[in-house]
PDB file of C-alpha atoms in Angstrom:
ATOM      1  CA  UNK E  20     -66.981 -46.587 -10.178  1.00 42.00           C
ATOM      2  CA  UNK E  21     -66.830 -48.111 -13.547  1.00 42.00           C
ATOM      3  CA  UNK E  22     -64.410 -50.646 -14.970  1.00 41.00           C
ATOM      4  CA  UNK E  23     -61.816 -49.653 -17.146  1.00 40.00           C
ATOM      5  CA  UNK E  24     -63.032 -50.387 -20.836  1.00 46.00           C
ATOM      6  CA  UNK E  25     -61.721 -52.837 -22.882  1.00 49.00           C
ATOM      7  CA  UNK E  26     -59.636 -51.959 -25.458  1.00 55.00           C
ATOM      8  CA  UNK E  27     -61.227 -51.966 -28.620  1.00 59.00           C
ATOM      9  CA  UNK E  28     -59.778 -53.969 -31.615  1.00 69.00           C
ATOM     10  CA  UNK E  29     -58.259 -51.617 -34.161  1.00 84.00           C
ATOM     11  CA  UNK E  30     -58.972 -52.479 -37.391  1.00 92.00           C
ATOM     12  CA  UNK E  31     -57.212 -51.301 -40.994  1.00 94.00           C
ATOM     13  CA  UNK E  32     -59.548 -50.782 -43.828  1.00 95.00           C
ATOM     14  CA  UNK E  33     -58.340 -53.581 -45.371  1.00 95.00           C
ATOM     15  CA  UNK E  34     -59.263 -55.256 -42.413  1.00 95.00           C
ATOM     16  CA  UNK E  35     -62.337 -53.736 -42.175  1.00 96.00           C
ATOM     17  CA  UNK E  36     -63.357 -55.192 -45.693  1.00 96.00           C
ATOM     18  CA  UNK E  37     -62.971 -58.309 -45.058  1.00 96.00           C
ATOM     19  CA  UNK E  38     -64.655 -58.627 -41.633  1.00 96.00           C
ATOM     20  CA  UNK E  39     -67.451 -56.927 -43.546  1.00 96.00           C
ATOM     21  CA  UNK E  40     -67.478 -59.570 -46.198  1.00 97.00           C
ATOM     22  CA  UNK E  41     -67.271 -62.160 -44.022  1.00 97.00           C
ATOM     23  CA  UNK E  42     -70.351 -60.466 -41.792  1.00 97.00           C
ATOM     24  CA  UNK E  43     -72.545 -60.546 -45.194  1.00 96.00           C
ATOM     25  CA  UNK E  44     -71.584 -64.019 -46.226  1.00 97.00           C
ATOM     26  CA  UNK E  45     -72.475 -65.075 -42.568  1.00 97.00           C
ATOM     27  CA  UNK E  46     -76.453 -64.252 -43.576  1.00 96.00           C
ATOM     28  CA  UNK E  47     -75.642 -66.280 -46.227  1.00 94.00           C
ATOM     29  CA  UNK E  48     -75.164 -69.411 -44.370  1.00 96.00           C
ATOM     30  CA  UNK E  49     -78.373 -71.306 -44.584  1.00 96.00           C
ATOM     31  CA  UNK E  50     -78.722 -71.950 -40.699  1.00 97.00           C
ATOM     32  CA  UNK E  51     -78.250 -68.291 -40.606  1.00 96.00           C
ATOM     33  CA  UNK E  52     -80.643 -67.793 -43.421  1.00 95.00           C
ATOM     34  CA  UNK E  53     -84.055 -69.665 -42.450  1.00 96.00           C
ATOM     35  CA  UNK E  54     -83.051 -67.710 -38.773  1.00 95.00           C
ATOM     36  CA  UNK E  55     -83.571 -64.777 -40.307  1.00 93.00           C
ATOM     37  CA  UNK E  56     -86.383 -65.524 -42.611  1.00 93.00           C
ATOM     38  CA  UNK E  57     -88.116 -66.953 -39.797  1.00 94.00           C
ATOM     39  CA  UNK E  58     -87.451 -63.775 -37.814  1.00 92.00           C
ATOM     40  CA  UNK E  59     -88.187 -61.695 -40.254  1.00 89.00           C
ATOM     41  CA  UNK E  60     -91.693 -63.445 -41.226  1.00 90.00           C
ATOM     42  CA  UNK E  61     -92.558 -63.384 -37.447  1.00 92.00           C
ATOM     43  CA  UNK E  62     -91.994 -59.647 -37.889  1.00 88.00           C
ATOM     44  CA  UNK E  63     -94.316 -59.140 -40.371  1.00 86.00           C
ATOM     45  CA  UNK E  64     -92.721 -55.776 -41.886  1.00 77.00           C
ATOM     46  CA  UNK E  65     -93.916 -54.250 -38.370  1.00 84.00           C
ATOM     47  CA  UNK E  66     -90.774 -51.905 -37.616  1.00 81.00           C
ATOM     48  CA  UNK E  67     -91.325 -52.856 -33.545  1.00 87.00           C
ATOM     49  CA  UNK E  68     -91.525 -56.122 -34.240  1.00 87.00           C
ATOM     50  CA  UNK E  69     -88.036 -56.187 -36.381  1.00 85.00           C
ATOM     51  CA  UNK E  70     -86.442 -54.225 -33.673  1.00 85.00           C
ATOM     52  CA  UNK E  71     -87.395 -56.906 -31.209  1.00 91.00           C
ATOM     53  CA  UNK E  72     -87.348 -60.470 -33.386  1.00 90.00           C
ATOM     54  CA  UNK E  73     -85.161 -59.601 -36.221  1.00 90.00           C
ATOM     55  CA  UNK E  74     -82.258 -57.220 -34.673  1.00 89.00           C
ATOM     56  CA  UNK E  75     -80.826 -60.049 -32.017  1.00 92.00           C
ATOM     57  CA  UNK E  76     -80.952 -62.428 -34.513  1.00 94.00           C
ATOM     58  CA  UNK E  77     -78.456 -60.344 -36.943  1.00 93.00           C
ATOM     59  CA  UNK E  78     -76.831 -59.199 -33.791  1.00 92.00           C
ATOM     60  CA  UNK E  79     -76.083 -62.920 -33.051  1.00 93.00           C
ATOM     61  CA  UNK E  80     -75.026 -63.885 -36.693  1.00 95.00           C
ATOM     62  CA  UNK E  81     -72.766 -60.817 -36.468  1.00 94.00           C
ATOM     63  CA  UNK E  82     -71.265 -61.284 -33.352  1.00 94.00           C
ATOM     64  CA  UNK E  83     -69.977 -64.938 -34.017  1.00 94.00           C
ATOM     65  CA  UNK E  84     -68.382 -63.545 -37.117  1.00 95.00           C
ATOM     66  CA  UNK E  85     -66.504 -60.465 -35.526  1.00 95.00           C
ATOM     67  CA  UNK E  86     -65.695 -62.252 -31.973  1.00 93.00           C
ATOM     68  CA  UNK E  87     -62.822 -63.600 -33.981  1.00 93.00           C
ATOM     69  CA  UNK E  88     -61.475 -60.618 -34.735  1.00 93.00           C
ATOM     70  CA  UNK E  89     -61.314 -59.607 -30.748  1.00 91.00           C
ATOM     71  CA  UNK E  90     -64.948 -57.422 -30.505  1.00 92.00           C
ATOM     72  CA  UNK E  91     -66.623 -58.606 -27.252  1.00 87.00           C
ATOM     73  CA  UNK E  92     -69.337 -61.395 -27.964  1.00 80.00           C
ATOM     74  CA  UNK E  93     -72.169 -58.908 -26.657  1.00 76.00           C
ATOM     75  CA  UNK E  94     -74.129 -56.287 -28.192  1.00 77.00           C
ATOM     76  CA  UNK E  95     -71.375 -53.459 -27.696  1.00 88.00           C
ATOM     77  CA  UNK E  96     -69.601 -55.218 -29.892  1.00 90.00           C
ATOM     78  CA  UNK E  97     -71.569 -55.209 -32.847  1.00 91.00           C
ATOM     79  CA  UNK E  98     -71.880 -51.806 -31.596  1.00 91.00           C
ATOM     80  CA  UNK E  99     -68.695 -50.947 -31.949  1.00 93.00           C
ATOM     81  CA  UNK E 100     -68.018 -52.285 -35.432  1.00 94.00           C
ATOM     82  CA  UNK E 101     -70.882 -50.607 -36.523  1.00 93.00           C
ATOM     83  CA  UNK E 102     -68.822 -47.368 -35.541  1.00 94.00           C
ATOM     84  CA  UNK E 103     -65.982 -48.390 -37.443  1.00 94.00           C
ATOM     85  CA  UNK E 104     -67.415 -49.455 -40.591  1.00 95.00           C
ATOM     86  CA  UNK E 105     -69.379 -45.825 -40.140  1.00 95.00           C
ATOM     87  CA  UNK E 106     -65.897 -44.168 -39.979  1.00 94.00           C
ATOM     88  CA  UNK E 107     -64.635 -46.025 -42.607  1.00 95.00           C
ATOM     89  CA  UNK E 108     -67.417 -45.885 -45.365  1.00 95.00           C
ATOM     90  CA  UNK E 109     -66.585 -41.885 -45.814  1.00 93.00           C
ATOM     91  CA  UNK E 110     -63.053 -43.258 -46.997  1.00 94.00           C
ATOM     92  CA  UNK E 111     -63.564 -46.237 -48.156  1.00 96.00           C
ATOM     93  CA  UNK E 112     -66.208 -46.822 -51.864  1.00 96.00           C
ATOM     94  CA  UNK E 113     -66.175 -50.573 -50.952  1.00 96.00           C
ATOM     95  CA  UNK E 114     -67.006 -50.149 -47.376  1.00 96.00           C
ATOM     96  CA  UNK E 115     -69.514 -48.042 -47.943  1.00 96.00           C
ATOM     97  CA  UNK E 116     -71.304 -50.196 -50.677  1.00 96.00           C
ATOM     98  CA  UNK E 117     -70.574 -53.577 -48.451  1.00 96.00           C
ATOM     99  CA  UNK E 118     -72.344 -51.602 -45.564  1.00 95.00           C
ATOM    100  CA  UNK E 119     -75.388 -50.775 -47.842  1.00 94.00           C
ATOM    101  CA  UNK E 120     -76.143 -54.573 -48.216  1.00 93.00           C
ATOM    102  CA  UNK E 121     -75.554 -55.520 -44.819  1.00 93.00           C
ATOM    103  CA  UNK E 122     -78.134 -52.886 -43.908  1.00 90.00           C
ATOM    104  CA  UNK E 123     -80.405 -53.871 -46.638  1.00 88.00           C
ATOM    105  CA  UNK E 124     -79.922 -57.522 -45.830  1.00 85.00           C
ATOM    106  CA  UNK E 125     -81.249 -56.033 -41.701  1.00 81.00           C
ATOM    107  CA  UNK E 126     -84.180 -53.921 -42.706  1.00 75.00           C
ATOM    108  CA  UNK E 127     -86.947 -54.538 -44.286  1.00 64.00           C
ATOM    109  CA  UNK E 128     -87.615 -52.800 -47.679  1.00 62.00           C
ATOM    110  CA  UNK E 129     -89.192 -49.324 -47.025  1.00 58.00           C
ATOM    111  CA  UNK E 130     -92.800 -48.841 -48.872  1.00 57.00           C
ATOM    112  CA  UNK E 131     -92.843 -45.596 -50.777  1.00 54.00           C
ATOM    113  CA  UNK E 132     -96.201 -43.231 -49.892  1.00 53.00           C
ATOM    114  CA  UNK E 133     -97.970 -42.295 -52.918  1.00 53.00           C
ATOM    115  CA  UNK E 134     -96.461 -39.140 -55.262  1.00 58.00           C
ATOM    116  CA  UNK E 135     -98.005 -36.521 -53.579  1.00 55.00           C
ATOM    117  CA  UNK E 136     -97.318 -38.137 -50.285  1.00 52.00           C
ATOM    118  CA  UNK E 137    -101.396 -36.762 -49.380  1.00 54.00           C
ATOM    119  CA  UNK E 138    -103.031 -38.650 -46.596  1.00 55.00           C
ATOM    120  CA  UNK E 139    -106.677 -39.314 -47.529  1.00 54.00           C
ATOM    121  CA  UNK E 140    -108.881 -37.594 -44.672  1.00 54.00           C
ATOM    122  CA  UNK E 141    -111.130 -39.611 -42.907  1.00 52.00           C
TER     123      UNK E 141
END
């Protein structure tokens, strides 16, 4: 039988903005910055390796930022905030535009295939 769940913060979307801002300055902190940029070199712009050397470092960077505002200190909670931002960017142009960098700031930059998008045969 599983434990009751805990109950998860409730946030405004004024709230909600400034957690978010506060998230995106957090990469911004240069500890937090060569952790990344070490991650993300280790990486390589190999999607498997992101997933594996760069996602737990941003999960870490966001969780010590959003712990504060009473999400759980492990992975559901980053979870979990994700879900809320997600509910709120529909609403909310300034949610939606801080969640665009904070995604662009956690994945790598996406190469474009050629116009035509024709894979040469072998």
């Amino acid at each position: 039988m599983a434990s009751a769940p805990a109950q998860q913060p409730t946030l405004t979307v004024e709230q909600t903005r400034v957690v978010l801002s506060e998230v995106i300055q957090a990469f911004s902190v240069p500890d937090n910055a060569a952790r990344m940029e070490e991650a993300r070199e280790s990486a390589c712009n190999d999607m498997g390796k992101m997933l594996q050397l760069v996602l737990p470092v941003a999960t870490q960077i966001q969780q010590e930022v959003i712990k504060a505002y009473g999400f759980n200190n492990e992975g559901e909670g980053v979870l979990k905030f994700a879900r809320l931002v997600k509910m709120y960017e529909t609403q909310d142009p300034e949610i939606a535009a801080m969640s665009a960098k904070l995604k662009s700031l956690l994945l790598p930059p996406l190469s474009t295939p050629p116009i035509g998008g024709a894979i040469p045969a072998s």
